[in-house]
Coordinates of C-alpha atoms and ligand atoms in Angstrom, one line a residue:
M53 CA 100.3 84.8 -20.4
T54 CA 99.3 81.4 -20.5
L55 CA 95.4 80.8 -20.8
L56 CA 93.2 80.6 -17.7
I57 CA 90.4 78.2 -17.4
G58 CA 88.2 78.4 -14.7
I59 CA 86.3 75.6 -13.3
I60 CA 82.4 76.0 -12.2
G61 CA 79.7 74.2 -10.8
K62 CA 77.6 73.5 -8.1
P63 CA 79.3 72.0 -4.7
S64 CA 80.3 68.5 -5.1
S65 CA 79.9 68.3 -8.8
G66 CA 83.6 67.0 -9.1
K67 CA 85.5 70.1 -9.4
S68 CA 88.4 69.6 -7.2
T69 CA 88.4 65.9 -8.7
F70 CA 88.6 67.7 -12.1
L71 CA 91.3 69.5 -11.0
N72 CA 93.5 67.2 -9.5
A73 CA 93.1 64.6 -12.1
S74 CA 94.4 66.8 -14.7
C75 CA 97.1 68.2 -13.1
L76 CA 97.8 65.5 -10.3
T77 CA 97.8 68.1 -7.5
H78 CA 96.5 67.2 -4.2
V79 CA 93.1 69.1 -3.4
E80 CA 91.2 68.2 -0.9
M81 CA 87.9 66.1 -2.3
S82 CA 84.9 65.5 -0.6
E83 CA 81.0 64.8 -0.4
L84 CA 80.5 67.9 1.9
P85 CA 79.7 70.8 0.2
F86 CA 82.2 74.1 0.6
T87 CA 85.4 71.7 1.3
T88 CA 87.0 74.4 -1.5
I89 CA 87.1 77.9 0.1
K90 CA 89.9 79.3 -1.5
P91 CA 90.5 78.9 -5.4
N92 CA 92.9 76.1 -6.3
K93 CA 95.3 76.3 -8.8
G94 CA 97.1 74.1 -11.0
V95 CA 98.8 73.5 -14.4
A96 CA 97.1 71.2 -16.8
T97 CA 98.5 70.6 -20.5
V98 CA 96.4 70.5 -23.9
R99 CA 97.9 68.5 -26.6
S100 CA 98.7 69.2 -30.2
K101 CA 100.7 67.0 -32.6
C102 CA 104.3 68.7 -32.9
V103 CA 105.9 70.2 -35.8
C104 CA 109.1 68.1 -34.8
K105 CA 107.6 65.1 -36.4
E106 CA 107.1 67.0 -40.1
L107 CA 110.3 68.5 -40.6
N108 CA 111.8 64.6 -38.4
L109 CA 113.5 66.6 -36.0
I110 CA 114.4 65.5 -32.4
D111 CA 113.0 68.3 -30.3
N112 CA 113.9 69.7 -26.6
P113 CA 111.3 71.6 -25.6
Q114 CA 112.0 74.7 -23.2
N115 CA 108.2 75.6 -22.3
S116 CA 106.3 72.5 -22.9
L117 CA 106.9 68.9 -23.3
C118 CA 107.3 66.5 -26.3
I119 CA 106.3 63.0 -25.5
N120 CA 106.2 60.5 -28.8
G121 CA 105.8 63.8 -31.5
V122 CA 102.9 65.3 -29.2
R123 CA 103.4 68.4 -27.8
L124 CA 101.7 69.4 -24.2
I125 CA 101.6 72.7 -23.7
P126 CA 100.7 73.9 -20.5
I127 CA 97.2 76.1 -19.4
N128 CA 96.6 77.0 -16.1
L129 CA 93.1 75.9 -14.4
L130 CA 91.6 77.2 -11.6
D131 CA 88.7 75.7 -9.3
V132 CA 87.0 78.0 -7.5
A133 CA 84.4 76.8 -4.8
G134 CA 80.6 75.6 -5.8
L135 CA 78.5 78.6 -7.3
V136 CA 74.4 78.1 -5.7
P137 CA 71.4 79.9 -6.8
D138 CA 71.7 83.8 -6.0
A139 CA 75.6 83.8 -6.1
H140 CA 75.7 86.9 -7.5
K141 CA 73.7 88.4 -4.9
G142 CA 76.4 87.0 -2.6
K143 CA 74.8 83.7 -1.8
G144 CA 77.0 80.9 -0.6
L145 CA 80.0 83.4 -0.6
G146 CA 78.8 83.7 -4.3
N147 CA 80.5 87.3 -4.9
Q148 CA 83.7 86.5 -3.8
F149 CA 83.7 82.9 -6.1
L150 CA 82.6 85.0 -8.9
N151 CA 85.2 87.5 -8.7
D152 CA 87.9 84.9 -8.7
L153 CA 87.0 83.7 -12.2
S154 CA 87.6 87.6 -13.7
K155 CA 90.6 86.8 -15.2
A156 CA 89.7 83.7 -16.9
D157 CA 89.9 83.0 -20.7
I158 CA 87.2 80.3 -20.6
L159 CA 84.8 78.3 -18.1
I160 CA 84.1 74.6 -17.9
H161 CA 81.3 74.0 -15.8
I162 CA 81.5 70.5 -14.2
I163 CA 77.9 69.2 -13.9
D164 CA 76.9 66.4 -11.5
T165 CA 75.1 64.2 -14.1
T166 CA 73.7 61.7 -11.7
G167 CA 70.7 63.7 -10.3
S168 CA 71.5 63.1 -7.2
L169 CA 72.7 66.2 -5.6
D170 CA 70.2 69.1 -5.4
K171 CA 71.1 72.5 -6.8
T172 CA 73.4 73.2 -3.6
G173 CA 75.6 70.2 -3.5
N174 CA 73.7 68.3 -0.9
R175 CA 72.3 64.6 -1.1
T176 CA 69.1 64.2 -2.5
I177 CA 67.0 60.9 -3.7
S178 CA 68.8 59.8 -6.5
G179 CA 67.9 60.8 -9.9
S180 CA 65.1 63.8 -8.2
H181 CA 67.4 66.6 -9.7
D182 CA 67.4 67.1 -13.2
P183 CA 70.7 68.3 -14.2
Y184 CA 69.4 70.3 -17.3
E185 CA 68.9 72.7 -14.3
D186 CA 72.0 73.4 -13.3
I187 CA 73.2 74.3 -16.9
L188 CA 70.2 76.9 -16.5
F189 CA 71.1 78.4 -13.3
L190 CA 74.8 78.2 -13.2
E191 CA 74.7 80.1 -16.7
Q192 CA 72.3 82.8 -15.3
E193 CA 74.3 83.1 -12.2
I194 CA 77.6 84.1 -15.0
N195 CA 75.1 86.5 -16.8
L196 CA 74.0 88.3 -13.8
W197 CA 77.1 88.8 -12.2
Y198 CA 78.3 90.7 -15.3
K199 CA 75.1 92.3 -15.3
K200 CA 75.9 93.3 -11.8
I201 CA 79.4 94.6 -12.8
I202 CA 77.9 96.8 -16.3
E203 CA 75.3 98.6 -13.9
R204 CA 76.8 98.9 -10.6
E205 CA 74.8 101.3 -8.5
D206 CA 74.8 104.0 -10.5
W207 CA 73.6 103.2 -14.3
N208 CA 71.0 105.8 -14.6
K209 CA 73.7 108.5 -13.7
F210 CA 76.4 107.0 -15.4
T211 CA 74.5 106.7 -18.8
R212 CA 72.8 110.5 -18.6
A213 CA 76.7 111.4 -19.9
F214 CA 76.0 109.4 -23.2
S215 CA 73.5 110.8 -25.6
R216 CA 74.5 107.9 -27.9
I217 CA 76.8 105.1 -27.9
Q218 CA 79.8 106.2 -29.1
K219 CA 83.7 106.0 -28.6
D220 CA 83.5 107.3 -25.0
F221 CA 80.8 105.3 -24.2
I222 CA 82.4 102.4 -25.0
R223 CA 85.6 103.3 -22.9
A224 CA 83.8 104.1 -19.9
L225 CA 82.1 100.9 -20.2
G226 CA 86.0 99.3 -20.8
E227 CA 86.6 100.8 -17.3
R228 CA 83.5 99.4 -15.2
L229 CA 84.6 95.7 -17.1
S230 CA 88.6 96.3 -16.9
G231 CA 89.1 93.9 -14.2
L232 CA 87.3 90.9 -17.0
R233 CA 89.7 90.4 -19.6
I234 CA 87.0 92.5 -21.7
T235 CA 88.4 94.6 -24.6
P236 CA 86.9 97.0 -26.6
Y237 CA 86.7 94.2 -29.3
H238 CA 84.4 92.3 -26.9
I239 CA 82.1 95.6 -26.1
K240 CA 81.8 96.4 -29.4
R241 CA 80.8 93.0 -31.3
A242 CA 78.2 92.7 -28.3
L243 CA 76.3 95.8 -28.7
K244 CA 76.2 94.7 -32.4
D245 CA 75.1 91.2 -31.9
S246 CA 72.3 92.4 -29.2
N247 CA 71.3 95.1 -32.0
L248 CA 71.6 97.9 -29.0
E249 CA 74.4 99.5 -31.3
S250 CA 72.1 102.7 -32.1
K251 CA 69.8 102.6 -28.9
N252 CA 70.8 105.2 -26.4
P253 CA 72.0 103.6 -23.5
N254 CA 69.8 105.6 -21.1
E255 CA 67.0 104.2 -22.4
W256 CA 68.0 100.7 -22.5
S257 CA 65.4 98.5 -20.5
D258 CA 66.7 96.0 -17.6
D259 CA 65.8 93.4 -20.3
D260 CA 68.4 95.2 -22.8
L261 CA 71.1 95.2 -20.0
Y262 CA 70.2 91.5 -19.2
I263 CA 70.6 90.6 -22.8
Y264 CA 73.8 92.8 -23.5
S265 CA 75.4 91.1 -20.5
K266 CA 74.5 87.9 -21.4
I267 CA 76.4 88.1 -25.1
L268 CA 79.2 89.7 -23.5
R269 CA 79.5 86.8 -21.3
E270 CA 79.3 84.6 -24.2
I271 CA 81.9 86.1 -26.1
S272 CA 84.7 87.0 -23.4
K273 CA 83.8 83.9 -20.8
P274 CA 82.4 81.3 -23.2
I275 CA 80.8 78.3 -21.1
V276 CA 82.0 75.0 -22.1
L277 CA 79.6 72.4 -20.6
V278 CA 80.7 68.9 -19.1
A279 CA 79.0 65.7 -17.9
N280 CA 80.7 64.6 -15.3
K281 CA 80.8 61.3 -13.2
I282 CA 79.6 59.4 -16.4
D283 CA 80.7 56.2 -14.7
K284 CA 77.3 56.2 -13.0
D285 CA 74.5 54.7 -14.8
S286 CA 72.1 57.3 -14.0
S287 CA 74.6 59.9 -15.5
I288 CA 74.3 57.8 -19.1
E289 CA 70.2 58.4 -19.2
N290 CA 70.3 62.0 -17.8
L291 CA 73.0 62.6 -20.4
K292 CA 70.4 61.6 -22.9
K293 CA 67.6 63.5 -21.6
I294 CA 70.0 66.9 -21.0
K295 CA 71.0 66.6 -25.0
E296 CA 67.2 66.6 -26.2
K297 CA 66.8 69.5 -23.9
N298 CA 70.1 71.2 -24.9
K299 CA 71.5 71.9 -28.3
K300 CA 75.1 72.7 -27.2
E301 CA 78.0 70.6 -27.5
I302 CA 78.4 68.7 -24.1
I303 CA 81.1 66.5 -23.2
P304 CA 80.9 63.3 -21.1
C305 CA 83.2 62.9 -18.3
S306 CA 84.9 60.5 -15.6
A307 CA 87.1 62.7 -13.4
L308 CA 87.2 60.4 -11.1
T309 CA 88.3 57.6 -13.6
E310 CA 91.1 60.1 -14.8
Y311 CA 92.2 60.4 -11.0
I312 CA 92.5 56.4 -10.3
L313 CA 94.6 55.7 -13.8
R314 CA 96.9 58.8 -12.9
Q315 CA 97.4 57.5 -9.3
Y316 CA 98.2 54.1 -11.1
E317 CA 100.5 55.3 -13.5
E318 CA 102.5 57.5 -10.8
Q319 CA 103.1 54.1 -9.0
K320 CA 104.4 52.8 -12.4
I321 CA 101.6 50.0 -11.8
I322 CA 99.9 50.7 -15.0
S323 CA 101.4 52.6 -18.3
Y324 CA 98.6 55.4 -18.8
L325 CA 99.1 58.6 -21.3
P326 CA 96.4 61.0 -20.7
G327 CA 93.8 61.3 -22.8
S328 CA 94.1 58.0 -24.8
P329 CA 91.5 55.4 -25.1
S330 CA 93.8 52.5 -23.1
F331 CA 96.1 51.9 -20.4
E332 CA 98.5 48.5 -20.2
I333 CA 98.8 47.1 -16.5
L334 CA 102.5 46.8 -15.9
K335 CA 102.1 45.0 -12.7
P336 CA 99.4 42.9 -12.0
E337 CA 101.3 42.0 -8.6
K338 CA 100.1 44.5 -7.0
L339 CA 96.7 44.6 -8.0
N340 CA 93.8 42.9 -5.7
P341 CA 90.9 41.4 -7.2
K342 CA 88.7 44.3 -6.7
E343 CA 91.1 46.7 -8.5
L344 CA 91.2 44.6 -11.2
E345 CA 87.7 44.2 -11.7
T346 CA 87.6 47.9 -11.5
L347 CA 90.5 48.6 -13.9
D348 CA 88.3 46.2 -16.0
K349 CA 85.1 48.5 -15.5
I350 CA 87.1 51.3 -16.5
K351 CA 88.7 50.2 -19.9
E352 CA 85.4 48.6 -20.6
K353 CA 82.5 50.9 -19.7
I354 CA 84.7 54.3 -19.5
L355 CA 87.5 54.2 -22.1
Q356 CA 86.2 51.9 -25.0
E357 CA 82.8 53.4 -24.5
F358 CA 83.9 57.3 -24.8
G359 CA 87.6 56.8 -26.2
G360 CA 88.8 58.5 -23.5
T361 CA 87.8 59.9 -19.8
G362 CA 87.0 62.8 -21.1
I363 CA 89.2 65.3 -19.7
Q364 CA 91.7 65.9 -22.8
K365 CA 88.9 66.2 -24.8
V366 CA 87.5 69.0 -22.7
F367 CA 90.7 70.6 -23.0
K368 CA 91.1 70.1 -26.7
Y369 CA 87.4 71.5 -27.3
A370 CA 88.2 74.7 -25.1
I371 CA 91.0 75.6 -26.5
F372 CA 91.5 74.7 -30.0
D373 CA 87.6 74.7 -30.9
I374 CA 86.0 77.4 -28.7
L375 CA 88.8 79.8 -28.0
E376 CA 90.5 79.1 -31.4
Q377 CA 94.4 78.9 -30.8
I378 CA 96.7 77.9 -33.0
C379 CA 100.3 76.9 -31.9
V380 CA 103.5 78.8 -33.6
Y381 CA 107.2 77.9 -32.6
P382 CA 109.5 81.1 -32.5
V383 CA 113.0 79.9 -33.3
S384 CA 116.3 82.1 -34.1
D385 CA 118.1 79.7 -36.3
I386 CA 115.9 79.0 -39.8
N387 CA 117.9 75.8 -40.7
K388 CA 118.3 74.2 -37.2
F389 CA 115.2 75.2 -35.9
T390 CA 117.0 76.5 -32.9
D391 CA 117.1 79.2 -29.9
N392 CA 120.4 80.8 -29.3
N393 CA 121.1 78.0 -27.1
N394 CA 120.3 75.2 -29.5
N395 CA 117.6 74.1 -28.3
V396 CA 115.6 72.4 -31.1
L397 CA 112.0 74.0 -31.2
P398 CA 112.1 75.3 -27.9
D399 CA 108.9 77.3 -27.3
V400 CA 105.4 76.9 -28.6
F401 CA 102.8 79.1 -27.9
L402 CA 99.6 79.2 -28.2
I403 CA 97.8 82.5 -29.6
K404 CA 94.5 83.2 -31.3
K405 CA 93.7 82.1 -34.9
G406 CA 94.4 85.4 -37.5
T407 CA 96.6 87.2 -34.9
K408 CA 99.0 89.0 -37.0
L409 CA 102.6 89.0 -36.7
I410 CA 103.5 92.2 -34.4
D411 CA 100.8 91.7 -32.7
F412 CA 102.1 87.9 -31.3
V413 CA 105.5 89.5 -31.1
R414 CA 104.5 92.5 -28.9
D415 CA 102.3 89.9 -26.6
K416 CA 103.8 86.7 -26.4
I417 CA 107.9 87.3 -27.1
H418 CA 108.9 91.0 -26.1
S419 CA 107.6 94.4 -26.7
D420 CA 111.0 95.8 -27.4
L421 CA 111.4 93.4 -30.1
A422 CA 107.8 94.7 -31.6
D423 CA 109.0 98.0 -31.0
H424 CA 112.1 97.1 -33.5
F425 CA 110.6 94.8 -35.7
I426 CA 111.9 94.7 -39.1
H427 CA 110.5 91.5 -40.4
G428 CA 110.0 87.7 -39.9
I429 CA 110.9 84.8 -41.8
D430 CA 108.7 81.6 -42.1
A431 CA 111.4 79.1 -41.2
K432 CA 109.8 76.5 -43.4
T433 CA 109.6 78.0 -46.3
K434 CA 112.6 80.6 -45.6
K435 CA 110.0 83.2 -47.2
R436 CA 109.8 86.8 -45.8
L437 CA 106.8 87.9 -43.5
G438 CA 105.6 91.3 -43.2
E439 CA 104.0 93.0 -39.7
N440 CA 100.6 92.2 -40.8
Y441 CA 100.8 88.5 -41.4
E442 CA 98.5 86.4 -39.9
L443 CA 99.7 83.2 -38.5
S444 CA 98.9 79.9 -39.4
H445 CA 98.6 76.7 -36.9
N446 CA 102.3 75.1 -36.6
D447 CA 103.9 78.1 -38.0
I448 CA 108.1 78.5 -37.0
I449 CA 108.6 82.0 -37.3
K450 CA 112.0 84.3 -37.0
I451 CA 111.9 87.5 -35.8
V452 CA 114.5 90.1 -37.6
S453 CA 114.4 93.0 -35.2
A454 CA 116.9 96.3 -35.5
K455 CA 118.0 95.3 -31.9
Ligands
LIG9 N1 81.4 58.2 -9.9 C1 81.9 59.9 -9.8 N2 82.2 60.7 -8.6 C2 83.0 61.4 -8.6 C3 83.5 62.5 -10.3 N3 84.2 62.8 -9.9 C4 84.0 63.7 -8.5 N4 83.2 62.5 -7.9 C5 83.2 62.4 -6.5 O1 82.5 63.3 -6.0 C6 82.7 63.8 -4.7 C7 82.6 65.6 -4.6 O2 83.7 65.7 -5.4 P1 84.7 66.9 -5.4 O3 85.7 66.9 -6.4 O4 85.1 67.2 -4.0 O5 83.4 68.2 -5.9 P2 83.3 69.9 -5.9 O6 83.1 69.8 -4.5 O7 83.1 70.5 -6.5 O8 85.1 70.0 -5.5 C8 83.5 63.1 -4.1 O9 82.9 62.5 -3.4 C9 84.3 62.4 -5.5 O10 84.7 61.3 -5.4 C10 83.4 60.9 -11.1 O11 83.8 61.2 -12.2 N5 82.8 60.0 -10.9
LIG10 MG1 86.1 71.3 -4.6

């Protein structure tokens, strides 16, 4: 299954712009809170150096793209409507918007770093709002949403059936959380990390329940912080202040800049590979002096300063650093690195580091193939691989099965 990234943030922080810029879709963008009522979907790509380079092959990818030796691997994005404080209680259609996030593997918090929008996304005196507060309130809303799903209306009645934490409690809790892509592993790890492993569930206090919800949320839907609108002077100041208070990584970004560059690129006025720290003007005659000035500013104040618009950095950080994904290339011919139709290095899959070969086959290729699995072969070394082999980044694998 393709990874799903949920884009969250208060109204007008730039979520739709971020989605449009990374996918070049055309979702309505506006200054008015709640322009986005239905979630908008898009497909973006994350980059990884392709194995075609090390093997000196010319590939023809099927499930991805390869540009100058860089694989562009699809990821799904979902832009949900703006979340306001008390969203978990239903404020601003909050419940509906939070439920849209159920299937997300990771969340990207687009922060309005300018400080000129209040918590509900309405304009306020510039600089009067501290964006750090948005980080706190939004994280809390997501945690409280989890808590609500866990405790429902009947937590006391529910927990009475369990005198201590056992398999049946973990299974029952798993059922409550089944819509959220939460595994028994997540549930157990959160019990351990919250020190609640040996506390009888019907003795958990409200605080225990919150801490458990928070830790479970951190494990199952981590939040990546993005300081958007970094093209504004006030944002630079605010980012400094946020970094003093907040130890988590925060990635500076200008979604609007990416959007502008990709539009010029679509019209072939500039050449720009998204994620790169520079662009080249191909048709200066199509640009008026004001546009030329804007592009100059983008080059100097964004690209040179931050090494890019930030969008690709966000994906790279989310997928490879936080979700710990690696790239695996299945093939059927270990000498030519092709599939059955002679496509060289046709597919690449993102999977979690440490995944066993048999689980990879079952989840990403075919359960039938997993059921009749004999062994795998590492196409680079031609070595046999057993079902418990732990896959590594850039492995090229052939599966031998009895079917
Ligand atoms: N200066 C600047 N403005 C931005 C940026 N990203 C979005 N905006 C503006 O912020 C406003 C709200 O954007 P939108 O994407 O509709 O926000 P959403 O409500 O979070 O989806 C629009 O006027 C955008 O042009 C950015 O990186 N820099
Ligand atoms: Mg929007």
